[in-house]
Amino acid sequence: MHIHTHFSDGTSSPREVVEEAVQARLGCIAITDHDTVDGIVPAREAAASFGLEVLAGIELSSEDAGKDVHILGYLFDLAHEGFQRAVEQFQQARTDRIHRMIEKLKTVGVDNITFEDVAALAQSRALGRLHLATVLKAKGHINDVRQAFPRYIGEGAPAYEPKFKITPEGAIDLIHQAGGIAVMAHPMVTNKDEIIPRLVEAGLDGLEVYYPNTSGTVIQFYEGIAQKHGLLRTGGSDAHGKAKRNTWIAKTMIPYDLVDRMKERAASRMS
């Protein structure tokens, strides 16, 4: 229920994602690229011959008091005009951010990177810092992409540029307007548990309880929070292909009855 493709910051094509999911004997996946839905239809087309179900998904960037709070959307209407306009705005903001960071890099002597270099690494305009870090490595400015963040493009670094974000409540509302359900992504990573009750009041539907490289104790803790607030429990691998070596498709799975509950919630919202 949490997979990225090369349409955002993953390295695998939708077809490659589908093939890996089929090999892992999964019956259902969700494509949840950052601020774009461009990978969903290609994944569905690739999955048709395998009988693999592909749910509509997205991971929206939002912010609360300076802290990233990602909201996963599922089962929304891909054709919803308001949703389409918002996603277009998010992608344009990502493009503008890369342009500004490239200009800032020039002020510290990194003057051989172009926007075209970065754009060539993604199949959409959902560009991120990982793409820029990859170019910095390719151009010889760093030895490892992880070095790019403290040295150049991480918060507090000389070429850092904050990205356009909406509030978590705004992300929840946008997903609901398109008929979908809204889930707080990886709360154990976000570390903003204090806002969960507030997001529940705003209509939050679920928590991503099951997440790779997470202890059983932490999972039980978030299962308890989900139960306390009547939230759906979801989970996924947060797979990014080769961009994240410590997780992969099917590393973290959920039983299909939890998917059924997600569908029931979405159906009740539409009725």
PDB file of N, CA and C in Angstrom, residues 59-97:
ATOM      1  N   GLU A  59       1.058  10.288  -2.156  1.00  0.00           N
ATOM      2  CA  GLU A  59       1.614  10.755  -0.891  1.00  0.00           C
ATOM      3  C   GLU A  59       1.780  12.267  -1.001  1.00  0.00           C
ATOM      4  N   LEU A  60       0.919  12.986  -0.270  1.00  0.00           N
ATOM      5  CA  LEU A  60       0.920  14.437  -0.332  1.00  0.00           C
ATOM      6  C   LEU A  60       1.865  15.026   0.703  1.00  0.00           C
ATOM      7  N   SER A  61       2.626  16.032   0.287  1.00  0.00           N
ATOM      8  CA  SER A  61       3.510  16.740   1.198  1.00  0.00           C
ATOM      9  C   SER A  61       2.712  17.781   1.962  1.00  0.00           C
ATOM     10  N   SER A  62       2.740  17.697   3.274  1.00  0.00           N
ATOM     11  CA  SER A  62       2.110  18.728   4.091  1.00  0.00           C
ATOM     12  C   SER A  62       3.047  19.063   5.241  1.00  0.00           C
ATOM     13  N   GLU A  63       2.724  20.133   5.956  1.00  0.00           N
ATOM     14  CA  GLU A  63       3.619  20.602   7.003  1.00  0.00           C
ATOM     15  C   GLU A  63       2.818  21.108   8.191  1.00  0.00           C
ATOM     16  N   ASP A  64       3.325  20.827   9.372  1.00  0.00           N
ATOM     17  CA  ASP A  64       2.717  21.348  10.591  1.00  0.00           C
ATOM     18  C   ASP A  64       3.826  21.901  11.481  1.00  0.00           C
ATOM     19  N   ALA A  65       3.789  23.200  11.748  1.00  0.00           N
ATOM     20  CA  ALA A  65       4.769  23.866  12.611  1.00  0.00           C
ATOM     21  C   ALA A  65       6.203  23.555  12.171  1.00  0.00           C
ATOM     22  N   GLY A  66       6.437  23.603  10.860  1.00  0.00           N
ATOM     23  CA  GLY A  66       7.767  23.387  10.337  1.00  0.00           C
ATOM     24  C   GLY A  66       8.188  21.945  10.195  1.00  0.00           C
ATOM     25  N   LYS A  67       7.302  21.013  10.482  1.00  0.00           N
ATOM     26  CA  LYS A  67       7.622  19.587  10.427  1.00  0.00           C
ATOM     27  C   LYS A  67       6.841  18.926   9.297  1.00  0.00           C
ATOM     28  N   ASP A  68       7.529  18.128   8.479  1.00  0.00           N
ATOM     29  CA  ASP A  68       6.858  17.388   7.415  1.00  0.00           C
ATOM     30  C   ASP A  68       5.894  16.365   8.001  1.00  0.00           C
ATOM     31  N   VAL A  69       4.672  16.373   7.487  1.00  0.00           N
ATOM     32  CA  VAL A  69       3.658  15.380   7.855  1.00  0.00           C
ATOM     33  C   VAL A  69       3.047  14.900   6.552  1.00  0.00           C
ATOM     34  N   HIS A  70       3.464  13.738   6.078  1.00  0.00           N
ATOM     35  CA  HIS A  70       2.969  13.238   4.807  1.00  0.00           C
ATOM     36  C   HIS A  70       1.630  12.535   4.996  1.00  0.00           C
ATOM     37  N   ILE A  71       0.713  12.827   4.086  1.00  0.00           N
ATOM     38  CA  ILE A  71      -0.626  12.240   4.123  1.00  0.00           C
ATOM     39  C   ILE A  71      -0.819  11.384   2.871  1.00  0.00           C
ATOM     40  N   LEU A  72      -1.092  10.117   3.091  1.00  0.00           N
ATOM     41  CA  LEU A  72      -1.376   9.195   1.997  1.00  0.00           C
ATOM     42  C   LEU A  72      -2.858   9.259   1.640  1.00  0.00           C
ATOM     43  N   GLY A  73      -3.144   9.335   0.358  1.00  0.00           N
ATOM     44  CA  GLY A  73      -4.522   9.293  -0.119  1.00  0.00           C
ATOM     45  C   GLY A  73      -4.753   8.012  -0.908  1.00  0.00           C
ATOM     46  N   TYR A  74      -5.918   7.404  -0.703  1.00  0.00           N
ATOM     47  CA  TYR A  74      -6.252   6.160  -1.394  1.00  0.00           C
ATOM     48  C   TYR A  74      -7.673   6.214  -1.937  1.00  0.00           C
ATOM     49  N   LEU A  75      -7.898   5.508  -3.040  1.00  0.00           N
ATOM     50  CA  LEU A  75      -9.227   5.215  -3.559  1.00  0.00           C
ATOM     51  C   LEU A  75     -10.005   6.468  -3.954  1.00  0.00           C
ATOM     52  N   PHE A  76      -9.283   7.514  -4.347  1.00  0.00           N
ATOM     53  CA  PHE A  76      -9.915   8.747  -4.794  1.00  0.00           C
ATOM     54  C   PHE A  76     -10.235   8.656  -6.289  1.00  0.00           C
ATOM     55  N   ASP A  77     -11.005   9.612  -6.753  1.00  0.00           N
ATOM     56  CA  ASP A  77     -11.379   9.681  -8.162  1.00  0.00           C
ATOM     57  C   ASP A  77     -10.264  10.378  -8.936  1.00  0.00           C
ATOM     58  N   LEU A  78      -9.578   9.635  -9.778  1.00  0.00           N
ATOM     59  CA  LEU A  78      -8.474  10.199 -10.554  1.00  0.00           C
ATOM     60  C   LEU A  78      -8.922  11.338 -11.464  1.00  0.00           C
ATOM     61  N   ALA A  79     -10.190  11.342 -11.847  1.00  0.00           N
ATOM     62  CA  ALA A  79     -10.687  12.348 -12.787  1.00  0.00           C
ATOM     63  C   ALA A  79     -11.249  13.581 -12.086  1.00  0.00           C
ATOM     64  N   HIS A  80     -11.195  13.631 -10.776  1.00  0.00           N
ATOM     65  CA  HIS A  80     -11.759  14.767 -10.035  1.00  0.00           C
ATOM     66  C   HIS A  80     -10.994  16.044 -10.406  1.00  0.00           C
ATOM     67  N   GLU A  81     -11.708  17.044 -10.924  1.00  0.00           N
ATOM     68  CA  GLU A  81     -11.050  18.230 -11.478  1.00  0.00           C
ATOM     69  C   GLU A  81     -10.297  19.025 -10.410  1.00  0.00           C
ATOM     70  N   GLY A  82     -10.894  19.206  -9.241  1.00  0.00           N
ATOM     71  CA  GLY A  82     -10.226  19.953  -8.185  1.00  0.00           C
ATOM     72  C   GLY A  82      -8.955  19.266  -7.728  1.00  0.00           C
ATOM     73  N   PHE A  83      -9.004  17.955  -7.648  1.00  0.00           N
ATOM     74  CA  PHE A  83      -7.831  17.181  -7.250  1.00  0.00           C
ATOM     75  C   PHE A  83      -6.745  17.298  -8.316  1.00  0.00           C
ATOM     76  N   GLN A  84      -7.137  17.201  -9.577  1.00  0.00           N
ATOM     77  CA  GLN A  84      -6.177  17.320 -10.675  1.00  0.00           C
ATOM     78  C   GLN A  84      -5.493  18.680 -10.661  1.00  0.00           C
ATOM     79  N   ARG A  85      -6.254  19.742 -10.416  1.00  0.00           N
ATOM     80  CA  ARG A  85      -5.681  21.102 -10.391  1.00  0.00           C
ATOM     81  C   ARG A  85      -4.681  21.233  -9.249  1.00  0.00           C
ATOM     82  N   ALA A  86      -5.027  20.682  -8.081  1.00  0.00           N
ATOM     83  CA  ALA A  86      -4.131  20.773  -6.929  1.00  0.00           C
ATOM     84  C   ALA A  86      -2.833  20.021  -7.183  1.00  0.00           C
ATOM     85  N   VAL A  87      -2.921  18.836  -7.757  1.00  0.00           N
ATOM     86  CA  VAL A  87      -1.724  18.045  -8.038  1.00  0.00           C
ATOM     87  C   VAL A  87      -0.839  18.770  -9.046  1.00  0.00           C
ATOM     88  N   GLU A  88      -1.452  19.412 -10.029  1.00  0.00           N
ATOM     89  CA  GLU A  88      -0.691  20.197 -11.004  1.00  0.00           C
ATOM     90  C   GLU A  88       0.055  21.328 -10.299  1.00  0.00           C
ATOM     91  N   GLN A  89      -0.599  21.968  -9.333  1.00  0.00           N
ATOM     92  CA  GLN A  89       0.041  23.044  -8.581  1.00  0.00           C
ATOM     93  C   GLN A  89       1.226  22.518  -7.774  1.00  0.00           C
ATOM     94  N   PHE A  90       1.051  21.342  -7.166  1.00  0.00           N
ATOM     95  CA  PHE A  90       2.140  20.757  -6.379  1.00  0.00           C
ATOM     96  C   PHE A  90       3.352  20.455  -7.256  1.00  0.00           C
ATOM     97  N   GLN A  91       3.096  19.925  -8.443  1.00  0.00           N
ATOM     98  CA  GLN A  91       4.203  19.585  -9.339  1.00  0.00           C
ATOM     99  C   GLN A  91       4.925  20.840  -9.821  1.00  0.00           C
ATOM    100  N   GLN A  92       4.176  21.897 -10.117  1.00  0.00           N
ATOM    101  CA  GLN A  92       4.807  23.146 -10.534  1.00  0.00           C
ATOM    102  C   GLN A  92       5.675  23.710  -9.416  1.00  0.00           C
ATOM    103  N   ALA A  93       5.190  23.598  -8.180  1.00  0.00           N
ATOM    104  CA  ALA A  93       5.957  24.084  -7.036  1.00  0.00           C
ATOM    105  C   ALA A  93       7.253  23.295  -6.876  1.00  0.00           C
ATOM    106  N   ARG A  94       7.218  21.993  -7.136  1.00  0.00           N
ATOM    107  CA  ARG A  94       8.439  21.177  -7.056  1.00  0.00           C
ATOM    108  C   ARG A  94       9.435  21.597  -8.145  1.00  0.00           C
ATOM    109  N   THR A  95       8.927  21.861  -9.324  1.00  0.00           N
ATOM    110  CA  THR A  95       9.789  22.309 -10.416  1.00  0.00           C
ATOM    111  C   THR A  95      10.460  23.638 -10.060  1.00  0.00           C
ATOM    112  N   ASP A  96       9.670  24.574  -9.544  1.00  0.00           N
ATOM    113  CA  ASP A  96      10.206  25.883  -9.178  1.00  0.00           C
ATOM    114  C   ASP A  96      11.262  25.748  -8.077  1.00  0.00           C
ATOM    115  N   ARG A  97      11.041  24.832  -7.156  1.00  0.00           N
ATOM    116  CA  ARG A  97      11.997  24.637  -6.057  1.00  0.00           C
ATOM    117  C   ARG A  97      13.355  24.170  -6.586  1.00  0.00           C
TER     118      ARG A  97
END
